[in-house]
Amino acid sequence: MSHNTFGHLFRVTTFGESHGPAIGCVVDGCPPLIPLSEAEIQRDLDKRRPGQSRYTTQRQEPDQVRIVSGVFAREADGEQVTTGTSIGLLIDNVDQRSKDYSEIKDKYRPGHADFTYDVKYGIRDYRGGGRSSARETAMRVAAGAIARKVVPGMVVRGALVQMGPHKVDRDNWDWDEVGNNPFFCPDAKAAERFADYLDGIRKSGSSIGAVLEIVAEGVPAGLGAPIYGKLDAEIAAALMSINAVKGVEIGEGFAAAELSGEDNADEMRAGNDGKTLFLSNHAGGVLGGISTGQPIVARFAVKPTSSILSPRATVNRTGGETEMFTKGRHDPCVGIRAVPVGEAMVACVLADQYLRHRAQVGVVAPRWPFES
Amino acid sequence: MSHNTFGHLFRVTTFGESHGPAIGCVVDGCPPLIPLSEAEIQRDLDKRRPGQSRYTTQRQEPDQVRIVSGVFAREADGEQVTTGTSIGLLIDNVDQRSKDYSEIKDKYRPGHADFTYDVKYGIRDYRGGGRSSARETAMRVAAGAIARKVVPGMVVRGALVQMGPHKVDRDNWDWDEVGNNPFFCPDAKAAERFADYLDGIRKSGSSIGAVLEIVAEGVPAGLGAPIYGKLDAEIAAALMSINAVKGVEIGEGFAAAELSGEDNADEMRAGNDGKTLFLSNHAGGVLGGISTGQPIVARFAVKPTSSILSPRATVNRTGGETEMFTKGRHDPCVGIRAVPVGEAMVACVLADQYLRHRAQVGVVAPRWPFES
Amino acid sequence: MSHNTFGHLFRVTTFGESHGPAIGCVVDGCPPLIPLSEAEIQRDLDKRRPGQSRYTTQRQEPDQVRIVSGVFAREADGEQVTTGTSIGLLIDNVDQRSKDYSEIKDKYRPGHADFTYDVKYGIRDYRGGGRSSARETAMRVAAGAIARKVVPGMVVRGALVQMGPHKVDRDNWDWDEVGNNPFFCPDAKAAERFADYLDGIRKSGSSIGAVLEIVAEGVPAGLGAPIYGKLDAEIAAALMSINAVKGVEIGEGFAAAELSGEDNADEMRAGNDGKTLFLSNHAGGVLGGISTGQPIVARFAVKPTSSILSPRATVNRTGGETEMFTKGRHDPCVGIRAVPVGEAMVACVLADQYLRHRAQVGVVAPRWPFES
Amino acid sequence: MSHNTFGHLFRVTTFGESHGPAIGCVVDGCPPLIPLSEAEIQRDLDKRRPGQSRYTTQRQEPDQVRIVSGVFAREADGEQVTTGTSIGLLIDNVDQRSKDYSEIKDKYRPGHADFTYDVKYGIRDYRGGGRSSARETAMRVAAGAIARKVVPGMVVRGALVQMGPHKVDRDNWDWDEVGNNPFFCPDAKAAERFADYLDGIRKSGSSIGAVLEIVAEGVPAGLGAPIYGKLDAEIAAALMSINAVKGVEIGEGFAAAELSGEDNADEMRAGNDGKTLFLSNHAGGVLGGISTGQPIVARFAVKPTSSILSPRATVNRTGGETEMFTKGRHDPCVGIRAVPVGEAMVACVLADQYLRHRAQVGVVAPRWPFES
């Protein structure tokens, strides 16, 4: 992970500003011969696309992705597959309304990266947040759509589990429900509460934070690497790198601080199929930085949108004091659209670790139980 | 961060098993001409060293560090300084009691990395946890002692802020108190509660989790990089890579999920010294992945020690079911000794980001306010 | 350098196939505030562009570059400068003649990467060489145009110094001559010999190899890193990564094998300006992997174009024996167009090493002579 | 390759100065379950060890290697195998004669890295060349001994093919001869000429350069990666990173400049075993940066030892002019002892590329011929 690239072997490099001509990404190191179409990347992108309900920004971006390299028609059936070379993806920016930027070009919006980009680089593209805009996350979702196909049998899903003070009831968890409401909420009743609650927030011009959960199933045991290449460490970095994220946890997470060793232990039995059966998953699928074969469970906290209608004190570029409030199109709860982004980041980490495991060990198959 | 190396420019590579002849590390990319003695590295190591109170394992390891390369006596005054070449550090393992390993060599201790290392690699050094032992963290602390000296004026401190259900009272926070109790607790009263509580845990052969906080002051604005090289993303990975850590948060962290945009905004004023004055630090010193000049504040959750006296169900290497409990020397709350480790990891990330910032931008000085 | 990315801090990632819709590259880690226009990148690209003389392929590609991110108009004067974020560059492929690929899709052209790509990946985009086409080098030239601006005062120039048996006479060396002939030849008389010689080669449908020399002046002393990050090691990799390159040398290169220690020594004197004066440059500007302040001198050998009119024995995809010859547009001496590519690669390495030096040492100024 | 680390997945990090207490290295990313003993590493080290003939420095270093981590006794038979964790290797420096360094601490020896280290870092360990001493290459040889075992069936051998003006006769090439003379020379008659020639050089206190050839057999087709991760590019960097190397070539190398496309083509036939049969190997086993399955052939040029008895003009640390000559123990032809080092570097690159190939493609087996 450095600057605009993440991953070691499955490597994603992105470019593009919110209001420039296009955003793009290069996925390098992808295995060859994986079927890949624009349509299936588009499917994931459409989940992240703004303007699909009254709870997300009304910016209208079709986010139509083009694959410009790294795929070729397979001889046998003409299906388009990866070739092992770098995959270039492009999305043209369409909805770049010409607008008046005089308000934001010299003032720093509190909670935004305006100040830090300016202090670091001495210049920033202030139009729509420039490079720090969440628009960049569209390319993460696109890369994630490819990553999902790298690990055979893996399914990565995400859900919004808390909005402000409202949490889902885990007894009501139904993955099928996630697509039935505009919040990616797995609990139909909680979704109704979210709707009422967020309508109030939206109308008042305020915003609210959220907690999201990503679950990856079908991840083979053995992925991850000791010490600094730990699977959970890389998931933590991947999720924390998403705009507005302030916390990440695996399995019990912060709740583990209050657990005793007895309560936190995931006891093990020999399953009927000769595979390990963990009697619980407090670990969230990772022990010593390496996957156990159980579902990988990660949660992350998204802060409230910084763009709000109430004026806030701030400073300008030349040192003067002033205040600001946000006009224009914004999400009252940016956490919602972070669900497909979180899925994509976890998928990318797992694809990368899958390839790294295959490199060092040569096989991706549980060795346990060993021969006696 | 890959396998046994972390950092991009300030790079730390460690090696060594718990019960092998020695552990060691190589610090590469350190700037030249920084005064560095074994004594100052030792000072940090002594904070992490086991056996210093009844609350930590009674394993007796002097953890005496030797610098074997990368330093040389300065002409002017004979003081030993870094030369810019790789710094090799070694600690001999002294307290390797010969003992009977028959119990652990074939059984997987729940909550430990025994199972995952075996499944991944087909072999593991089971003596004392081998490579997955927290003993490796001694080298992190040693590297951190060097990292601290890379960023001029930076001070990185840590504290235990929660043990099981007991939290420190932030009104009582006194950094000087941290050295006065065996818990690195900044609240003298809380430390007393911790002592009583942990005595009970210890005597019952149980264990408990904890939350730690690391604060880095004197960090210049502008460190960190957009998108995937974000300062907070790398702190998250660094802390999550520490043994037994299950969650990481920056600033408000998970609490941000319940905050409104108004409450979470860090308003800005022009300070008397012409520098930015943030009226709060909900952000924990990072906006858009780049440091704001405010203190960097990170917290992490450590799970309870997996080694407990109560037997737990598990499996053995060849697929049989069995149970285990832990004999021998262990920490009832591993979180305690993670305090100097957490400090070291944050210091390493900041040293690395400092060098990366200097590379790209050439100066490490706030540019704000700009000339009008 | 991995797959499709090179550089550590000044990082270049390319994508695109010869006959796909576009080729592109992402330059990451570039310092901010460097003036950068499409016109100046275009200037370098035009030097590499095919079809400019009868000695290069007649493929007509305007190679018009677009900067799609990473630049912004400077407040003071509206000049477009880098912003420190990733710079996306795109060139549309225009001259993709629809043609019959049946000849090359199943047969392996000797000397080409057809066989190795197929063996490695199980599939290849055979149209025009796909990813292995020299077309990719256009993006190297574009990236190099940016790299040149990173090191203040640096000038990187290249020349063709040998074509087949014909070498330039170093006594006739005139950099201004390089632009006056279609061979980038610094010796006007040699250029005439090259022209006659290559006309013969071209008409016979044959091809010939070449040797190129790249000279970088204005490179400060101190760039490069000990042991594995040596400046000359990275130049060697960068040049060897160019299509068809089979050898690289620095300074005396292979001739050093026949030199005595006395003859190879670059003696040193104190120049009038208080700077070091080397009395010769057998070292090619690098000692111990670090620049001396003298010009960096590197040469590389390019093999003859593999595409020739004479049929050659080969095999096909399914194991049958056959033969092939090349129809279509090709360069009789691919070495010619490699001159701007070699310049670009050396410039990229130096920009990267410049940033890495600034990171570790903080200043880029000769320290010598030291105070007594 | 950065600073003191090379390799992407099979990663080698070295530390230690010529006259410090020890030198060491960490090999990270090695596959598990590979039998590894100190004895077999020692075997390679003994080939590089000084003081074995009158043609190499008389410094007496036993170079006794210790493995301090990353190996463990296999359950089945007690044989020591790799565990997949980082392998720490140490060699104590024994022959550190206390001597008078006043001559070299302030003066820069021409052709050495004294000046460039000082200019870069402002300080250097001048004792015996410090970090820039060829002593570091002992750790490369040790790492190479491990690398050789990573690629099944691979054999990497090296030979001295030219000393000053004297070249081996390829018709006399006999690998078995390499161990029969102190020059690693495969031609018994040439070895006699080398002996006479070098005796003269040695007695006159002069030195001479050399050319070495490394051949890797048993390398599967498909290793290497397109564009910047090319196998030959990485071999070039690896060999150029060895002390005193000034040139590297693959296959025909610089001779390719004088070849026609017809003469340089490696024609292909279908071998009796259903595998490709190349009718020649001008390419040196690499096409498009990817191995063809033929032997990898690389040559590199080593400059004459800079340490000679004749005084040479130079400058001192504070800008004064002076002159120097070398007293003490040195090799008249450093190229000789570079043979095992060159073998080791090529082995390391191939091990790394083998793992990277396995990561991306999952199998290391020629796919050709494909099913029809």
PDB file of N, CA, C and O in Angstrom, chain B residues 3-4 11 14-17 21 26 28 32 68-70 72 75 81 83 85-86 105 121 123-125 127, chain D residues 3-4 11 14-17 21 26 28 32 68-70 72 75 81 83 85-86 105 121 123-127:
ATOM      1  N   HIS B   3       5.233 -10.452   5.006  1.00  0.00           N
ATOM      2  CA  HIS B   3       5.894 -11.463   5.799  1.00  0.00           C
ATOM      3  C   HIS B   3       6.570 -10.837   7.024  1.00  0.00           C
ATOM      4  O   HIS B   3       5.896 -10.415   7.943  1.00  0.00           O
ATOM      5  N   ASN B   4       7.874 -10.781   7.004  1.00  0.00           N
ATOM      6  CA  ASN B   4       8.590 -10.365   8.199  1.00  0.00           C
ATOM      7  C   ASN B   4       9.235  -8.989   8.069  1.00  0.00           C
ATOM      8  O   ASN B   4      10.159  -8.657   8.796  1.00  0.00           O
ATOM      9  N   ARG B  11      12.573   0.617   7.038  1.00  0.00           N
ATOM     10  CA  ARG B  11      12.127  -0.761   6.894  1.00  0.00           C
ATOM     11  C   ARG B  11      12.670  -1.640   8.017  1.00  0.00           C
ATOM     12  O   ARG B  11      13.871  -1.665   8.264  1.00  0.00           O
ATOM     13  N   THR B  14      12.370  -8.665  10.823  1.00  0.00           N
ATOM     14  CA  THR B  14      12.731  -9.399  12.034  1.00  0.00           C
ATOM     15  C   THR B  14      12.844 -10.892  11.770  1.00  0.00           C
ATOM     16  O   THR B  14      12.305 -11.412  10.794  1.00  0.00           O
ATOM     17  N   PHE B  15      13.564 -11.557  12.649  1.00  0.00           N
ATOM     18  CA  PHE B  15      13.702 -13.010  12.543  1.00  0.00           C
ATOM     19  C   PHE B  15      13.889 -13.586  13.938  1.00  0.00           C
ATOM     20  O   PHE B  15      14.212 -12.872  14.883  1.00  0.00           O
ATOM     21  N   GLY B  16      13.694 -14.878  14.059  1.00  0.00           N
ATOM     22  CA  GLY B  16      13.941 -15.519  15.340  1.00  0.00           C
ATOM     23  C   GLY B  16      12.707 -16.117  15.972  1.00  0.00           C
ATOM     24  O   GLY B  16      11.617 -15.560  15.898  1.00  0.00           O
ATOM     25  N   GLU B  17      12.902 -17.263  16.591  1.00  0.00           N
ATOM     26  CA  GLU B  17      11.824 -17.952  17.292  1.00  0.00           C
ATOM     27  C   GLU B  17      12.005 -17.815  18.801  1.00  0.00           C
ATOM     28  O   GLU B  17      13.112 -17.574  19.286  1.00  0.00           O
ATOM     29  N   PRO B  21      18.179 -19.814  19.228  1.00  0.00           N
ATOM     30  CA  PRO B  21      19.341 -19.212  19.885  1.00  0.00           C
ATOM     31  C   PRO B  21      19.243 -17.697  20.048  1.00  0.00           C
ATOM     32  O   PRO B  21      19.796 -17.146  21.006  1.00  0.00           O
ATOM     33  N   VAL B  26      16.688  -6.184  11.400  1.00  0.00           N
ATOM     34  CA  VAL B  26      17.479  -5.301  10.549  1.00  0.00           C
ATOM     35  C   VAL B  26      16.636  -4.057  10.285  1.00  0.00           C
ATOM     36  O   VAL B  26      15.509  -4.163   9.817  1.00  0.00           O
ATOM     37  N   ASP B  28      16.508  -0.901   8.042  1.00  0.00           N
ATOM     38  CA  ASP B  28      17.127  -0.404   6.818  1.00  0.00           C
ATOM     39  C   ASP B  28      16.515   0.941   6.440  1.00  0.00           C
ATOM     40  O   ASP B  28      15.349   1.199   6.699  1.00  0.00           O
ATOM     41  N   PRO B  32      21.321   8.865   8.079  1.00  0.00           N
ATOM     42  CA  PRO B  32      22.634   8.831   8.709  1.00  0.00           C
ATOM     43  C   PRO B  32      22.761   9.905   9.785  1.00  0.00           C
ATOM     44  O   PRO B  32      21.903  10.783   9.896  1.00  0.00           O
ATOM     45  N   VAL B  68      24.989  -4.661  15.861  1.00  0.00           N
ATOM     46  CA  VAL B  68      26.146  -5.275  15.205  1.00  0.00           C
ATOM     47  C   VAL B  68      26.544  -4.592  13.898  1.00  0.00           C
ATOM     48  O   VAL B  68      27.561  -4.950  13.297  1.00  0.00           O
ATOM     49  N   SER B  69      25.768  -3.623  13.455  1.00  0.00           N
ATOM     50  CA  SER B  69      26.161  -2.915  12.218  1.00  0.00           C
ATOM     51  C   SER B  69      25.401  -1.611  12.093  1.00  0.00           C
ATOM     52  O   SER B  69      24.425  -1.376  12.807  1.00  0.00           O
ATOM     53  N   GLY B  70      25.850  -0.777  11.169  1.00  0.00           N
ATOM     54  CA  GLY B  70      25.101   0.430  10.828  1.00  0.00           C
ATOM     55  C   GLY B  70      25.396   1.644  11.684  1.00  0.00           C
ATOM     56  O   GLY B  70      24.744   2.688  11.511  1.00  0.00           O
ATOM     57  N   PHE B  72      28.695   4.049  13.694  1.00  0.00           N
ATOM     58  CA  PHE B  72      30.129   4.309  13.670  1.00  0.00           C
ATOM     59  C   PHE B  72      30.398   5.560  14.500  1.00  0.00           C
ATOM     60  O   PHE B  72      29.520   6.408  14.635  1.00  0.00           O
ATOM     61  N   GLU B  75      33.550  11.495  13.949  1.00  0.00           N
ATOM     62  CA  GLU B  75      34.913  12.036  14.063  1.00  0.00           C
ATOM     63  C   GLU B  75      35.005  13.108  15.158  1.00  0.00           C
ATOM     64  O   GLU B  75      35.889  13.083  16.013  1.00  0.00           O
ATOM     65  N   VAL B  81      27.050   7.144  15.862  1.00  0.00           N
ATOM     66  CA  VAL B  81      25.902   7.598  15.082  1.00  0.00           C
ATOM     67  C   VAL B  81      25.589   6.600  13.975  1.00  0.00           C
ATOM     68  O   VAL B  81      26.415   5.775  13.622  1.00  0.00           O
ATOM     69  N   THR B  83      25.050   5.293  10.199  1.00  0.00           N
ATOM     70  CA  THR B  83      25.845   5.573   9.000  1.00  0.00           C
ATOM     71  C   THR B  83      25.002   5.552   7.724  1.00  0.00           C
ATOM     72  O   THR B  83      25.531   5.775   6.640  1.00  0.00           O
ATOM     73  N   THR B  85      23.644   2.841   6.603  1.00  0.00           N
ATOM     74  CA  THR B  85      23.580   1.435   6.151  1.00  0.00           C
ATOM     75  C   THR B  85      22.682   0.645   7.099  1.00  0.00           C
ATOM     76  O   THR B  85      22.212   1.168   8.111  1.00  0.00           O
ATOM     77  N   SER B  86      22.436  -0.600   6.767  1.00  0.00           N
ATOM     78  CA  SER B  86      21.477  -1.393   7.534  1.00  0.00           C
ATOM     79  C   SER B  86      21.970  -1.653   8.956  1.00  0.00           C
ATOM     80  O   SER B  86      23.115  -2.028   9.172  1.00  0.00           O
ATOM     81  N   LYS B 105       3.162 -30.379  21.101  1.00  0.00           N
ATOM     82  CA  LYS B 105       3.659 -30.543  19.733  1.00  0.00           C
ATOM     83  C   LYS B 105       2.619 -31.147  18.791  1.00  0.00           C
ATOM     84  O   LYS B 105       2.685 -30.926  17.591  1.00  0.00           O
ATOM     85  N   TYR B 121       1.850 -24.133   6.713  1.00  0.00           N
ATOM     86  CA  TYR B 121       3.216 -24.519   6.367  1.00  0.00           C
ATOM     87  C   TYR B 121       3.496 -26.016   6.460  1.00  0.00           C
ATOM     88  O   TYR B 121       4.524 -26.484   5.981  1.00  0.00           O
ATOM     89  N   ILE B 123       4.373 -27.492   9.019  1.00  0.00           N
ATOM     90  CA  ILE B 123       5.324 -27.677  10.107  1.00  0.00           C
ATOM     91  C   ILE B 123       5.325 -26.403  10.942  1.00  0.00           C
ATOM     92  O   ILE B 123       4.990 -25.332  10.445  1.00  0.00           O
ATOM     93  N   ARG B 124       5.645 -26.554  12.233  1.00  0.00           N
ATOM     94  CA  ARG B 124       5.811 -25.361  13.051  1.00  0.00           C
ATOM     95  C   ARG B 124       6.794 -25.642  14.167  1.00  0.00           C
ATOM     96  O   ARG B 124       6.911 -26.778  14.629  1.00  0.00           O
ATOM     97  N   ASP B 125       7.512 -24.614  14.566  1.00  0.00           N
ATOM     98  CA  ASP B 125       8.366 -24.702  15.745  1.00  0.00           C
ATOM     99  C   ASP B 125       7.444 -24.453  16.944  1.00  0.00           C
ATOM    100  O   ASP B 125       7.044 -23.331  17.200  1.00  0.00           O
ATOM    101  N   ARG B 127       7.937 -24.870  20.101  1.00  0.00           N
ATOM    102  CA  ARG B 127       8.542 -24.532  21.392  1.00  0.00           C
ATOM    103  C   ARG B 127       8.245 -23.076  21.759  1.00  0.00           C
ATOM    104  O   ARG B 127       8.757 -22.143  21.128  1.00  0.00           O
TER     105      ARG B 127
ATOM    106  N   HIS D   3      17.940  -0.556  -1.159  1.00  0.00           N
ATOM    107  CA  HIS D   3      18.936  -0.510  -0.101  1.00  0.00           C
ATOM    108  C   HIS D   3      19.554  -1.891   0.124  1.00  0.00           C
ATOM    109  O   HIS D   3      20.291  -2.365  -0.709  1.00  0.00           O
ATOM    110  N   ASN D   4      19.211  -2.511   1.224  1.00  0.00           N
ATOM    111  CA  ASN D   4      19.883  -3.741   1.596  1.00  0.00           C
ATOM    112  C   ASN D   4      19.005  -4.979   1.454  1.00  0.00           C
ATOM    113  O   ASN D   4      19.272  -6.009   2.061  1.00  0.00           O
ATOM    114  N   ARG D  11      13.019 -13.047  -0.493  1.00  0.00           N
ATOM    115  CA  ARG D  11      13.615 -11.751  -0.168  1.00  0.00           C
ATOM    116  C   ARG D  11      14.854 -11.904   0.715  1.00  0.00           C
ATOM    117  O   ARG D  11      14.811 -12.564   1.747  1.00  0.00           O
ATOM    118  N   THR D  14      20.511  -8.017   3.907  1.00  0.00           N
ATOM    119  CA  THR D  14      21.799  -8.247   4.555  1.00  0.00           C
ATOM    120  C   THR D  14      22.218  -7.071   5.420  1.00  0.00           C
ATOM    121  O   THR D  14      21.726  -5.961   5.256  1.00  0.00           O
ATOM    122  N   PHE D  15      23.103  -7.352   6.343  1.00  0.00           N
ATOM    123  CA  PHE D  15      23.641  -6.290   7.197  1.00  0.00           C
ATOM    124  C   PHE D  15      25.070  -6.650   7.592  1.00  0.00           C
ATOM    125  O   PHE D  15      25.485  -7.805   7.479  1.00  0.00           O
ATOM    126  N   GLY D  16      25.796  -5.669   8.084  1.00  0.00           N
ATOM    127  CA  GLY D  16      27.136  -5.944   8.578  1.00  0.00           C
ATOM    128  C   GLY D  16      28.231  -5.267   7.787  1.00  0.00           C
ATOM    129  O   GLY D  16      28.158  -5.154   6.570  1.00  0.00           O
ATOM    130  N   GLU D  17      29.258  -4.847   8.511  1.00  0.00           N
ATOM    131  CA  GLU D  17      30.406  -4.197   7.894  1.00  0.00           C
ATOM    132  C   GLU D  17      31.614  -5.137   7.936  1.00  0.00           C
ATOM    133  O   GLU D  17      31.669  -6.072   8.734  1.00  0.00           O
ATOM    134  N   PRO D  21      31.459  -6.672  14.260  1.00  0.00           N
ATOM    135  CA  PRO D  21      31.478  -7.960  14.937  1.00  0.00           C
ATOM    136  C   PRO D  21      30.968  -9.118  14.080  1.00  0.00           C
ATOM    137  O   PRO D  21      31.406 -10.258  14.249  1.00  0.00           O
ATOM    138  N   VAL D  26      18.901 -12.086   6.367  1.00  0.00           N
ATOM    139  CA  VAL D  26      17.582 -12.660   6.628  1.00  0.00           C
ATOM    140  C   VAL D  26      16.989 -13.057   5.281  1.00  0.00           C
ATOM    141  O   VAL D  26      16.888 -12.227   4.383  1.00  0.00           O
ATOM    142  N   ASP D  28      13.657 -14.207   3.650  1.00  0.00           N
ATOM    143  CA  ASP D  28      12.233 -14.233   3.972  1.00  0.00           C
ATOM    144  C   ASP D  28      11.447 -14.744   2.774  1.00  0.00           C
ATOM    145  O   ASP D  28      11.826 -14.527   1.631  1.00  0.00           O
ATOM    146  N   PRO D  32       8.198 -23.561   2.857  1.00  0.00           N
ATOM    147  CA  PRO D  32       8.450 -24.453   3.987  1.00  0.00           C
ATOM    148  C   PRO D  32       8.866 -25.843   3.515  1.00  0.00           C
ATOM    149  O   PRO D  32       8.747 -26.164   2.328  1.00  0.00           O
ATOM    150  N   VAL D  68      20.155 -19.189  12.590  1.00  0.00           N
ATOM    151  CA  VAL D  68      19.588 -18.932  13.923  1.00  0.00           C
ATOM    152  C   VAL D  68      18.068 -18.955  13.971  1.00  0.00           C
ATOM    153  O   VAL D  68      17.473 -18.846  15.046  1.00  0.00           O
ATOM    154  N   SER D  69      17.418 -19.087  12.824  1.00  0.00           N
ATOM    155  CA  SER D  69      15.951 -19.161  12.843  1.00  0.00           C
ATOM    156  C   SER D  69      15.436 -19.716  11.529  1.00  0.00           C
ATOM    157  O   SER D  69      16.174 -19.811  10.555  1.00  0.00           O
ATOM    158  N   GLY D  70      14.146 -20.078  11.541  1.00  0.00           N
ATOM    159  CA  GLY D  70      13.486 -20.450  10.296  1.00  0.00           C
ATOM    160  C   GLY D  70      13.618 -21.910   9.894  1.00  0.00           C
ATOM    161  O   GLY D  70      13.140 -22.298   8.822  1.00  0.00           O
ATOM    162  N   PHE D  72      13.505 -26.161  11.463  1.00  0.00           N
ATOM    163  CA  PHE D  72      13.038 -26.992  12.563  1.00  0.00           C
ATOM    164  C   PHE D  72      13.136 -28.450  12.131  1.00  0.00           C
ATOM    165  O   PHE D  72      13.067 -28.753  10.943  1.00  0.00           O
ATOM    166  N   GLU D  75       9.246 -33.939  11.895  1.00  0.00           N
ATOM    167  CA  GLU D  75       8.800 -35.010  12.787  1.00  0.00           C
ATOM    168  C   GLU D  75       9.235 -36.392  12.287  1.00  0.00           C
ATOM    169  O   GLU D  75       9.779 -37.205  13.041  1.00  0.00           O
ATOM    170  N   VAL D  81      14.362 -28.810   8.409  1.00  0.00           N
ATOM    171  CA  VAL D  81      13.743 -28.238   7.208  1.00  0.00           C
ATOM    172  C   VAL D  81      13.315 -26.800   7.483  1.00  0.00           C
ATOM    173  O   VAL D  81      13.187 -26.374   8.630  1.00  0.00           O
ATOM    174  N   THR D  83      10.765 -23.678   7.811  1.00  0.00           N
ATOM    175  CA  THR D  83       9.418 -23.639   8.395  1.00  0.00           C
ATOM    176  C   THR D  83       8.523 -22.608   7.719  1.00  0.00           C
ATOM    177  O   THR D  83       7.368 -22.449   8.108  1.00  0.00           O
ATOM    178  N   THR D  85       9.091 -19.429   7.946  1.00  0.00           N
ATOM    179  CA  THR D  85       9.351 -18.147   8.615  1.00  0.00           C
ATOM    180  C   THR D  85      10.732 -17.635   8.209  1.00  0.00           C
ATOM    181  O   THR D  85      11.474 -18.301   7.495  1.00  0.00           O
ATOM    182  N   SER D  86      11.054 -16.438   8.657  1.00  0.00           N
ATOM    183  CA  SER D  86      12.299 -15.807   8.192  1.00  0.00           C
ATOM    184  C   SER D  86      13.523 -16.562   8.707  1.00  0.00           C
ATOM    185  O   SER D  86      13.616 -16.911   9.872  1.00  0.00           O
ATOM    186  N   LYS D 105      41.295   6.962   6.584  1.00  0.00           N
ATOM    187  CA  LYS D 105      40.080   7.558   7.148  1.00  0.00           C
ATOM    188  C   LYS D 105      39.780   8.939   6.579  1.00  0.00           C
ATOM    189  O   LYS D 105      38.622   9.349   6.556  1.00  0.00           O
ATOM    190  N   TYR D 121      26.355  10.170   2.771  1.00  0.00           N
ATOM    191  CA  TYR D 121      25.909  10.019   4.159  1.00  0.00           C
ATOM    192  C   TYR D 121      26.609  10.940   5.154  1.00  0.00           C
ATOM    193  O   TYR D 121      26.170  11.052   6.298  1.00  0.00           O
ATOM    194  N   ILE D 123      29.294  10.350   6.562  1.00  0.00           N
ATOM    195  CA  ILE D 123      30.091   9.501   7.448  1.00  0.00           C
ATOM    196  C   ILE D 123      30.248   8.145   6.771  1.00  0.00           C
ATOM    197  O   ILE D 123      29.415   7.759   5.958  1.00  0.00           O
ATOM    198  N   ARG D 124      31.342   7.464   7.100  1.00  0.00           N
ATOM    199  CA  ARG D 124      31.468   6.094   6.605  1.00  0.00           C
ATOM    200  C   ARG D 124      32.342   5.295   7.564  1.00  0.00           C
ATOM    201  O   ARG D 124      33.226   5.849   8.216  1.00  0.00           O
ATOM    202  N   ASP D 125      32.046   4.021   7.636  1.00  0.00           N
ATOM    203  CA  ASP D 125      32.913   3.104   8.379  1.00  0.00           C
ATOM    204  C   ASP D 125      34.042   2.740   7.425  1.00  0.00           C
ATOM    205  O   ASP D 125      33.852   1.955   6.506  1.00  0.00           O
ATOM    206  N   TYR D 126      35.187   3.354   7.647  1.00  0.00           N
ATOM    207  CA  TYR D 126      36.293   3.204   6.676  1.00  0.00           C
ATOM    208  C   TYR D 126      37.104   1.944   6.892  1.00  0.00           C
ATOM    209  O   TYR D 126      37.964   1.600   6.091  1.00  0.00           O
ATOM    210  N   ARG D 127      36.854   1.231   7.963  1.00  0.00           N
ATOM    211  CA  ARG D 127      37.675   0.052   8.264  1.00  0.00           C
ATOM    212  C   ARG D 127      37.402  -1.076   7.262  1.00  0.00           C
ATOM    213  O   ARG D 127      36.334  -1.675   7.269  1.00  0.00           O
TER     214      ARG D 127
END
